[in-house]
Amino acid sequence: MSNKTFHIQTFGCAMNEHDSETIAGLLSEMGYESTEQKKEASVAIINTCSVRDNADKRFFGTLGQLKKIKEMNPDFTVCVCGCMMQQQHVIDTVKQKYPWVDIIFGTHNIHQFPKLLESVLGEKQKMVDVWDDGGDIVEGLPVKRQFAHKALVNIMFGCNNFCTYCIVPYTRGRERSRHSEEILAEVRELVRDGVQEITLLGQNVNSYQGDVDFAGLIRKLNEVEGLERIRFMTSHPKDISEELIRAYQDCHKLCNHIHLPVQAGSNRVLERMNRKYTREHYLDLIRKFRETRPDIAITTDIIVGFPGETEEDFQDTLSLVREVEYDSAFTFLYSVRKGTPAEKYEDQVPEDIKHERFNRLVDLMNELSLKKNKALEGQVASVLVEGTSKTKEDTLTGRTEGFKTVNFKGPKDIIGTIVPVRITEGKTFNLEGIFIEK
Ligand code: SAH
Ligand code: SF4
Ligand code: F3S
């Protein structure tokens, strides 16, 4: 085949983004080049997410579009993978309603994709290969990174927590951690390649248990010469250790930010969610983080309208949000997931009440984000410059340690470096600044 190009569309979290980087790496090794245009690709891959119903819907919408391309070009190979494919009912639907899909694979056998693709191309037949669980971690897969100066690094896979609303434990299998030496070797290689900032990835990074624990891993990474910034996503409040809080004191490369999903402010709801911590414990953690790093940025995830949530429970969420004064939050409407315990709960909250609460929470969050961002006006932030702004060609954009986007004017040759920027205006969703030349 002469045209060897691929197009990947990714839904979902950073874990999926990174899996797509691996798929791109594998395809590049096979001699494929990436293209922005689906129509021009010889291989299209959709990497799916199943965390909420709207992600499912968007996937089926996208598949519908691909059908038209397939009709015009029978050699167009369509592959679907990711979390949705780890559910039998989804595979059944794809096979029934979209029989022209060529390859279905899962989250646990990405490394086998080249073999699947070769046999499908050679034998002109369809292929479904999805594994139930992860088995041993496959090291050394090629990665084609999206960004030159920051990189995603898996440290653990899977989740053992079974929060009652969540599909992830069913799509990503049980927890497995990489050996710290493998992680360190990867990070050193990334740094040699120009990476300044790494984000350690896992569904529950702070339950990482390789040859060292999570705080131990951070301490080792903090020693890597040339590495400037360490972030991680996502941590679970029940597994925040005293050692991790101490690491914030000692490890200066650890960014001044923690994303700590709270999900709800009511103990009754937290219990029914199987979160295994209380509001009081969570607030105590926040206090300890702030004692250690007084100006740490704190962000969170919140679900509104979990089954049985009363107005009083929701008020507990609002009051917790006010008390913590988050820098920002991802807020979600509860979405029923097939096969999870909460699907069976009979006291589902009516849609209109969910939406009304959601809007109140978003209003409060926006008020707090604006307040937090305004408080930064006049301060100098260190910013990793990521590129030019999507909307204004002459404006650069980057992130502070606190994970806030800053837009400012400056020369293009500072892209990929960490520079001082004076914050001139704090807005609800980002900051404006002035580049301070040395
Ligand atoms: N492992 C991470 C995040 C997993 S999914 C963690 O535990 O923090 C990211 C977020 O999606 C979750 O934090 C939760 O807020 C949200 N989420 C997960 N399942 C959901 C559901 N069924 N409905 C609405 N939001 C959900
Ligand atoms: Fe889902 Fe809970 Fe695991 Fe996060 S910790 S992935 S919310 S089950
Ligand atoms: Fe979605 Fe799977 Fe991530 S369900 S949020 S892509 S782990």
PDB file of N, CA, C and O in Angstrom, residues 256-257 290 295-299 324-329 364-381 398-407 421-433:
ATOM      1  N   ASN A 256       3.658  23.589  42.534  1.00  0.00           N
ATOM      2  CA  ASN A 256       2.880  24.140  43.630  1.00  0.00           C
ATOM      3  C   ASN A 256       1.382  23.971  43.377  1.00  0.00           C
ATOM      4  O   ASN A 256       0.634  24.942  43.296  1.00  0.00           O
ATOM      5  N   HIS A 257       0.968  22.739  43.215  1.00  0.00           N
ATOM      6  CA  HIS A 257      -0.416  22.447  42.812  1.00  0.00           C
ATOM      7  C   HIS A 257      -0.761  21.039  43.261  1.00  0.00           C
ATOM      8  O   HIS A 257       0.072  20.146  43.177  1.00  0.00           O
ATOM      9  N   ARG A 290      -1.695  23.269  52.901  1.00  0.00           N
ATOM     10  CA  ARG A 290      -1.506  24.724  52.956  1.00  0.00           C
ATOM     11  C   ARG A 290      -0.484  25.123  54.008  1.00  0.00           C
ATOM     12  O   ARG A 290       0.206  26.131  53.857  1.00  0.00           O
ATOM     13  N   ASP A 295       0.847  28.897  49.423  1.00  0.00           N
ATOM     14  CA  ASP A 295       0.149  29.383  48.224  1.00  0.00           C
ATOM     15  C   ASP A 295      -0.094  28.282  47.198  1.00  0.00           C
ATOM     16  O   ASP A 295      -0.215  28.530  46.004  1.00  0.00           O
ATOM     17  N   ILE A 296      -0.233  27.045  47.677  1.00  0.00           N
ATOM     18  CA  ILE A 296      -0.470  25.925  46.757  1.00  0.00           C
ATOM     19  C   ILE A 296      -1.823  26.087  46.054  1.00  0.00           C
ATOM     20  O   ILE A 296      -2.809  26.499  46.669  1.00  0.00           O
ATOM     21  N   ALA A 297      -1.844  25.813  44.738  1.00  0.00           N
ATOM     22  CA  ALA A 297      -3.111  25.839  44.002  1.00  0.00           C
ATOM     23  C   ALA A 297      -3.807  24.499  44.209  1.00  0.00           C
ATOM     24  O   ALA A 297      -3.173  23.444  44.141  1.00  0.00           O
ATOM     25  N   ILE A 298      -5.103  24.554  44.494  1.00  0.00           N
ATOM     26  CA  ILE A 298      -5.851  23.325  44.766  1.00  0.00           C
ATOM     27  C   ILE A 298      -7.025  23.220  43.794  1.00  0.00           C
ATOM     28  O   ILE A 298      -7.823  24.145  43.679  1.00  0.00           O
ATOM     29  N   THR A 299      -7.081  22.095  43.084  1.00  0.00           N
ATOM     30  CA  THR A 299      -8.185  21.878  42.145  1.00  0.00           C
ATOM     31  C   THR A 299      -8.830  20.535  42.462  1.00  0.00           C
ATOM     32  O   THR A 299      -8.277  19.722  43.204  1.00  0.00           O
ATOM     33  N   VAL A 324     -12.774  25.388  51.135  1.00  0.00           N
ATOM     34  CA  VAL A 324     -11.466  25.108  50.529  1.00  0.00           C
ATOM     35  C   VAL A 324     -11.020  26.286  49.668  1.00  0.00           C
ATOM     36  O   VAL A 324      -9.836  26.581  49.572  1.00  0.00           O
ATOM     37  N   GLU A 325     -11.956  26.975  49.051  1.00  0.00           N
ATOM     38  CA  GLU A 325     -11.634  28.028  48.065  1.00  0.00           C
ATOM     39  C   GLU A 325     -10.745  27.451  46.972  1.00  0.00           C
ATOM     40  O   GLU A 325      -9.576  27.819  46.827  1.00  0.00           O
ATOM     41  N   TYR A 326     -11.321  26.555  46.188  1.00  0.00           N
ATOM     42  CA  TYR A 326     -10.563  25.924  45.097  1.00  0.00           C
ATOM     43  C   TYR A 326     -10.126  26.960  44.065  1.00  0.00           C
ATOM     44  O   TYR A 326     -10.808  27.950  43.849  1.00  0.00           O
ATOM     45  N   ASP A 327      -9.027  26.648  43.413  1.00  0.00           N
ATOM     46  CA  ASP A 327      -8.593  27.476  42.284  1.00  0.00           C
ATOM     47  C   ASP A 327      -9.460  27.205  41.063  1.00  0.00           C
ATOM     48  O   ASP A 327      -9.761  28.119  40.301  1.00  0.00           O
ATOM     49  N   SER A 328      -9.810  25.933  40.884  1.00  0.00           N
ATOM     50  CA  SER A 328     -10.773  25.586  39.836  1.00  0.00           C
ATOM     51  C   SER A 328     -11.226  24.154  40.067  1.00  0.00           C
ATOM     52  O   SER A 328     -10.652  23.434  40.897  1.00  0.00           O
ATOM     53  N   ALA A 329     -12.284  23.776  39.356  1.00  0.00           N
ATOM     54  CA  ALA A 329     -12.806  22.419  39.544  1.00  0.00           C
ATOM     55  C   ALA A 329     -13.394  21.911  38.239  1.00  0.00           C
ATOM     56  O   ALA A 329     -13.916  22.679  37.442  1.00  0.00           O
ATOM     57  N   LEU A 364     -20.702  29.295  41.648  1.00  0.00           N
ATOM     58  CA  LEU A 364     -19.846  29.470  42.824  1.00  0.00           C
ATOM     59  C   LEU A 364     -18.376  29.263  42.451  1.00  0.00           C
ATOM     60  O   LEU A 364     -17.497  30.044  42.836  1.00  0.00           O
ATOM     61  N   MET A 365     -18.112  28.206  41.676  1.00  0.00           N
ATOM     62  CA  MET A 365     -16.729  27.914  41.284  1.00  0.00           C
ATOM     63  C   MET A 365     -16.131  29.072  40.499  1.00  0.00           C
ATOM     64  O   MET A 365     -14.984  29.463  40.723  1.00  0.00           O
ATOM     65  N   ASN A 366     -16.925  29.622  39.570  1.00  0.00           N
ATOM     66  CA  ASN A 366     -16.419  30.727  38.751  1.00  0.00           C
ATOM     67  C   ASN A 366     -16.097  31.943  39.617  1.00  0.00           C
ATOM     68  O   ASN A 366     -15.094  32.622  39.403  1.00  0.00           O
ATOM     69  N   GLU A 367     -16.957  32.184  40.601  1.00  0.00           N
ATOM     70  CA  GLU A 367     -16.724  33.307  41.520  1.00  0.00           C
ATOM     71  C   GLU A 367     -15.394  33.106  42.261  1.00  0.00           C
ATOM     72  O   GLU A 367     -14.569  34.016  42.361  1.00  0.00           O
ATOM     73  N   LEU A 368     -15.162  31.859  42.731  1.00  0.00           N
ATOM     74  CA  LEU A 368     -13.935  31.596  43.481  1.00  0.00           C
ATOM     75  C   LEU A 368     -12.701  31.636  42.574  1.00  0.00           C
ATOM     76  O   LEU A 368     -11.658  32.172  42.961  1.00  0.00           O
ATOM     77  N   SER A 369     -12.820  31.085  41.354  1.00  0.00           N
ATOM     78  CA  SER A 369     -11.674  31.091  40.435  1.00  0.00           C
ATOM     79  C   SER A 369     -11.260  32.527  40.128  1.00  0.00           C
ATOM     80  O   SER A 369     -10.068  32.851  40.112  1.00  0.00           O
ATOM     81  N   LEU A 370     -12.259  33.373  39.892  1.00  0.00           N
ATOM     82  CA  LEU A 370     -11.947  34.772  39.585  1.00  0.00           C
ATOM     83  C   LEU A 370     -11.231  35.421  40.766  1.00  0.00           C
ATOM     84  O   LEU A 370     -10.221  36.116  40.604  1.00  0.00           O
ATOM     85  N   LYS A 371     -11.749  35.162  41.968  1.00  0.00           N
ATOM     86  CA  LYS A 371     -11.143  35.741  43.173  1.00  0.00           C
ATOM     87  C   LYS A 371      -9.689  35.285  43.324  1.00  0.00           C
ATOM     88  O   LYS A 371      -8.776  36.087  43.560  1.00  0.00           O
ATOM     89  N   LYS A 372      -9.474  33.981  43.149  1.00  0.00           N
ATOM     90  CA  LYS A 372      -8.116  33.433  43.269  1.00  0.00           C
ATOM     91  C   LYS A 372      -7.184  34.029  42.220  1.00  0.00           C
ATOM     92  O   LYS A 372      -6.037  34.350  42.501  1.00  0.00           O
ATOM     93  N   ASN A 373      -7.676  34.142  40.997  1.00  0.00           N
ATOM     94  CA  ASN A 373      -6.829  34.633  39.907  1.00  0.00           C
ATOM     95  C   ASN A 373      -6.550  36.124  40.062  1.00  0.00           C
ATOM     96  O   ASN A 373      -5.456  36.588  39.760  1.00  0.00           O
ATOM     97  N   LYS A 374      -7.530  36.875  40.562  1.00  0.00           N
ATOM     98  CA  LYS A 374      -7.315  38.311  40.804  1.00  0.00           C
ATOM     99  C   LYS A 374      -6.235  38.524  41.864  1.00  0.00           C
ATOM    100  O   LYS A 374      -5.445  39.465  41.795  1.00  0.00           O
ATOM    101  N   ALA A 375      -6.215  37.615  42.849  1.00  0.00           N
ATOM    102  CA  ALA A 375      -5.228  37.740  43.934  1.00  0.00           C
ATOM    103  C   ALA A 375      -3.796  37.589  43.414  1.00  0.00           C
ATOM    104  O   ALA A 375      -2.846  37.966  44.099  1.00  0.00           O
ATOM    105  N   LEU A 376      -3.640  37.045  42.205  1.00  0.00           N
ATOM    106  CA  LEU A 376      -2.290  36.862  41.645  1.00  0.00           C
ATOM    107  C   LEU A 376      -1.792  38.112  40.913  1.00  0.00           C
ATOM    108  O   LEU A 376      -0.621  38.186  40.543  1.00  0.00           O
ATOM    109  N   GLU A 377      -2.675  39.081  40.699  1.00  0.00           N
ATOM    110  CA  GLU A 377      -2.284  40.279  39.947  1.00  0.00           C
ATOM    111  C   GLU A 377      -1.102  40.961  40.624  1.00  0.00           C
ATOM    112  O   GLU A 377      -1.084  41.114  41.845  1.00  0.00           O
ATOM    113  N   GLY A 378      -0.115  41.330  39.818  1.00  0.00           N
ATOM    114  CA  GLY A 378       1.071  41.999  40.357  1.00  0.00           C
ATOM    115  C   GLY A 378       2.191  41.020  40.682  1.00  0.00           C
ATOM    116  O   GLY A 378       3.357  41.394  40.739  1.00  0.00           O
ATOM    117  N   GLN A 379       1.864  39.742  40.902  1.00  0.00           N
ATOM    118  CA  GLN A 379       2.907  38.759  41.244  1.00  0.00           C
ATOM    119  C   GLN A 379       3.659  38.290  39.999  1.00  0.00           C
ATOM    120  O   GLN A 379       3.141  38.381  38.886  1.00  0.00           O
ATOM    121  N   VAL A 380       4.864  37.773  40.238  1.00  0.00           N
ATOM    122  CA  VAL A 380       5.628  37.203  39.127  1.00  0.00           C
ATOM    123  C   VAL A 380       5.510  35.679  39.201  1.00  0.00           C
ATOM    124  O   VAL A 380       5.793  35.082  40.242  1.00  0.00           O
ATOM    125  N   ALA A 381       5.053  35.084  38.104  1.00  0.00           N
ATOM    126  CA  ALA A 381       4.894  33.629  38.072  1.00  0.00           C
ATOM    127  C   ALA A 381       5.948  33.036  37.155  1.00  0.00           C
ATOM    128  O   ALA A 381       6.342  33.667  36.174  1.00  0.00           O
ATOM    129  N   GLY A 398       1.213  29.770  28.179  1.00  0.00           N
ATOM    130  CA  GLY A 398       1.960  28.809  28.987  1.00  0.00           C
ATOM    131  C   GLY A 398       1.240  28.543  30.285  1.00  0.00           C
ATOM    132  O   GLY A 398       0.139  29.040  30.508  1.00  0.00           O
ATOM    133  N   ARG A 399       1.863  27.725  31.130  1.00  0.00           N
ATOM    134  CA  ARG A 399       1.230  27.383  32.414  1.00  0.00           C
ATOM    135  C   ARG A 399       2.112  27.745  33.586  1.00  0.00           C
ATOM    136  O   ARG A 399       3.331  27.543  33.555  1.00  0.00           O
ATOM    137  N   THR A 400       1.464  28.234  34.630  1.00  0.00           N
ATOM    138  CA  THR A 400       2.170  28.487  35.886  1.00  0.00           C
ATOM    139  C   THR A 400       2.338  27.152  36.607  1.00  0.00           C
ATOM    140  O   THR A 400       1.729  26.157  36.235  1.00  0.00           O
ATOM    141  N   GLU A 401       3.108  27.180  37.684  1.00  0.00           N
ATOM    142  CA  GLU A 401       3.220  25.958  38.500  1.00  0.00           C
ATOM    143  C   GLU A 401       1.861  25.523  39.022  1.00  0.00           C
ATOM    144  O   GLU A 401       1.588  24.353  39.190  1.00  0.00           O
ATOM    145  N   GLY A 402       1.003  26.509  39.281  1.00  0.00           N
ATOM    146  CA  GLY A 402      -0.338  26.217  39.794  1.00  0.00           C
ATOM    147  C   GLY A 402      -1.295  25.753  38.715  1.00  0.00           C
ATOM    148  O   GLY A 402      -2.491  25.668  38.952  1.00  0.00           O
ATOM    149  N   PHE A 403      -0.797  25.465  37.514  1.00  0.00           N
ATOM    150  CA  PHE A 403      -1.559  24.896  36.398  1.00  0.00           C
ATOM    151  C   PHE A 403      -2.512  25.896  35.761  1.00  0.00           C
ATOM    152  O   PHE A 403      -3.513  25.548  35.160  1.00  0.00           O
ATOM    153  N   LYS A 404      -2.192  27.190  35.925  1.00  0.00           N
ATOM    154  CA  LYS A 404      -3.061  28.210  35.320  1.00  0.00           C
ATOM    155  C   LYS A 404      -2.484  28.644  33.976  1.00  0.00           C
ATOM    156  O   LYS A 404      -1.267  28.805  33.843  1.00  0.00           O
ATOM    157  N   THR A 405      -3.369  28.844  33.029  1.00  0.00           N
ATOM    158  CA  THR A 405      -2.943  29.300  31.705  1.00  0.00           C
ATOM    159  C   THR A 405      -2.699  30.798  31.740  1.00  0.00           C
ATOM    160  O   THR A 405      -3.535  31.556  32.238  1.00  0.00           O
ATOM    161  N   VAL A 406      -1.530  31.219  31.222  1.00  0.00           N
ATOM    162  CA  VAL A 406      -1.203  32.642  31.149  1.00  0.00           C
ATOM    163  C   VAL A 406      -0.980  33.015  29.687  1.00  0.00           C
ATOM    164  O   VAL A 406      -0.245  32.331  28.975  1.00  0.00           O
ATOM    165  N   ASN A 407      -1.599  34.088  29.235  1.00  0.00           N
ATOM    166  CA  ASN A 407      -1.361  34.609  27.891  1.00  0.00           C
ATOM    167  C   ASN A 407      -0.558  35.889  27.998  1.00  0.00           C
ATOM    168  O   ASN A 407      -0.837  36.736  28.848  1.00  0.00           O
ATOM    169  N   VAL A 421       6.933  35.764  34.328  1.00  0.00           N
ATOM    170  CA  VAL A 421       5.870  36.576  33.729  1.00  0.00           C
ATOM    171  C   VAL A 421       5.144  37.310  34.858  1.00  0.00           C
ATOM    172  O   VAL A 421       4.743  36.679  35.841  1.00  0.00           O
ATOM    173  N   ARG A 422       5.005  38.643  34.693  1.00  0.00           N
ATOM    174  CA  ARG A 422       4.253  39.391  35.709  1.00  0.00           C
ATOM    175  C   ARG A 422       2.769  39.325  35.362  1.00  0.00           C
ATOM    176  O   ARG A 422       2.373  39.617  34.235  1.00  0.00           O
ATOM    177  N   ILE A 423       1.960  38.914  36.341  1.00  0.00           N
ATOM    178  CA  ILE A 423       0.522  38.778  36.097  1.00  0.00           C
ATOM    179  C   ILE A 423      -0.120  40.170  36.161  1.00  0.00           C
ATOM    180  O   ILE A 423      -0.003  40.880  37.160  1.00  0.00           O
ATOM    181  N   THR A 424      -0.782  40.529  35.058  1.00  0.00           N
ATOM    182  CA  THR A 424      -1.413  41.855  35.000  1.00  0.00           C
ATOM    183  C   THR A 424      -2.919  41.782  35.211  1.00  0.00           C
ATOM    184  O   THR A 424      -3.538  42.722  35.676  1.00  0.00           O
ATOM    185  N   GLU A 425      -3.510  40.651  34.851  1.00  0.00           N
ATOM    186  CA  GLU A 425      -4.954  40.522  35.054  1.00  0.00           C
ATOM    187  C   GLU A 425      -5.348  39.076  35.321  1.00  0.00           C
ATOM    188  O   GLU A 425      -4.952  38.158  34.595  1.00  0.00           O
ATOM    189  N   GLY A 426      -6.133  38.902  36.379  1.00  0.00           N
ATOM    190  CA  GLY A 426      -6.674  37.572  36.673  1.00  0.00           C
ATOM    191  C   GLY A 426      -8.102  37.507  36.173  1.00  0.00           C
ATOM    192  O   GLY A 426      -8.938  38.332  36.536  1.00  0.00           O
ATOM    193  N   LYS A 427      -8.377  36.548  35.305  1.00  0.00           N
ATOM    194  CA  LYS A 427      -9.744  36.350  34.806  1.00  0.00           C
ATOM    195  C   LYS A 427     -10.291  35.046  35.385  1.00  0.00           C
ATOM    196  O   LYS A 427      -9.603  34.364  36.122  1.00  0.00           O
ATOM    197  N   THR A 428     -11.516  34.680  34.993  1.00  0.00           N
ATOM    198  CA  THR A 428     -12.102  33.473  35.577  1.00  0.00           C
ATOM    199  C   THR A 428     -11.338  32.217  35.147  1.00  0.00           C
ATOM    200  O   THR A 428     -11.043  31.356  35.963  1.00  0.00           O
ATOM    201  N   PHE A 429     -11.000  32.125  33.859  1.00  0.00           N
ATOM    202  CA  PHE A 429     -10.404  30.876  33.368  1.00  0.00           C
ATOM    203  C   PHE A 429      -8.928  30.983  33.012  1.00  0.00           C
ATOM    204  O   PHE A 429      -8.303  29.992  32.676  1.00  0.00           O
ATOM    205  N   ASN A 430      -8.379  32.196  33.006  1.00  0.00           N
ATOM    206  CA  ASN A 430      -6.945  32.314  32.716  1.00  0.00           C
ATOM    207  C   ASN A 430      -6.393  33.635  33.220  1.00  0.00           C
ATOM    208  O   ASN A 430      -7.107  34.438  33.828  1.00  0.00           O
ATOM    209  N   LEU A 431      -5.084  33.809  32.960  1.00  0.00           N
ATOM    210  CA  LEU A 431      -4.395  35.016  33.424  1.00  0.00           C
ATOM    211  C   LEU A 431      -3.793  35.742  32.224  1.00  0.00           C
ATOM    212  O   LEU A 431      -3.456  35.116  31.223  1.00  0.00           O
ATOM    213  N   GLU A 432      -3.669  37.068  32.350  1.00  0.00           N
ATOM    214  CA  GLU A 432      -2.920  37.839  31.352  1.00  0.00           C
ATOM    215  C   GLU A 432      -1.639  38.294  32.029  1.00  0.00           C
ATOM    216  O   GLU A 432      -1.634  38.573  33.240  1.00  0.00           O
ATOM    217  N   GLY A 433      -0.542  38.393  31.260  1.00  0.00           N
ATOM    218  CA  GLY A 433       0.702  38.814  31.889  1.00  0.00           C
ATOM    219  C   GLY A 433       1.641  39.525  30.945  1.00  0.00           C
ATOM    220  O   GLY A 433       1.346  39.702  29.756  1.00  0.00           O
TER     221      GLY A 433
END
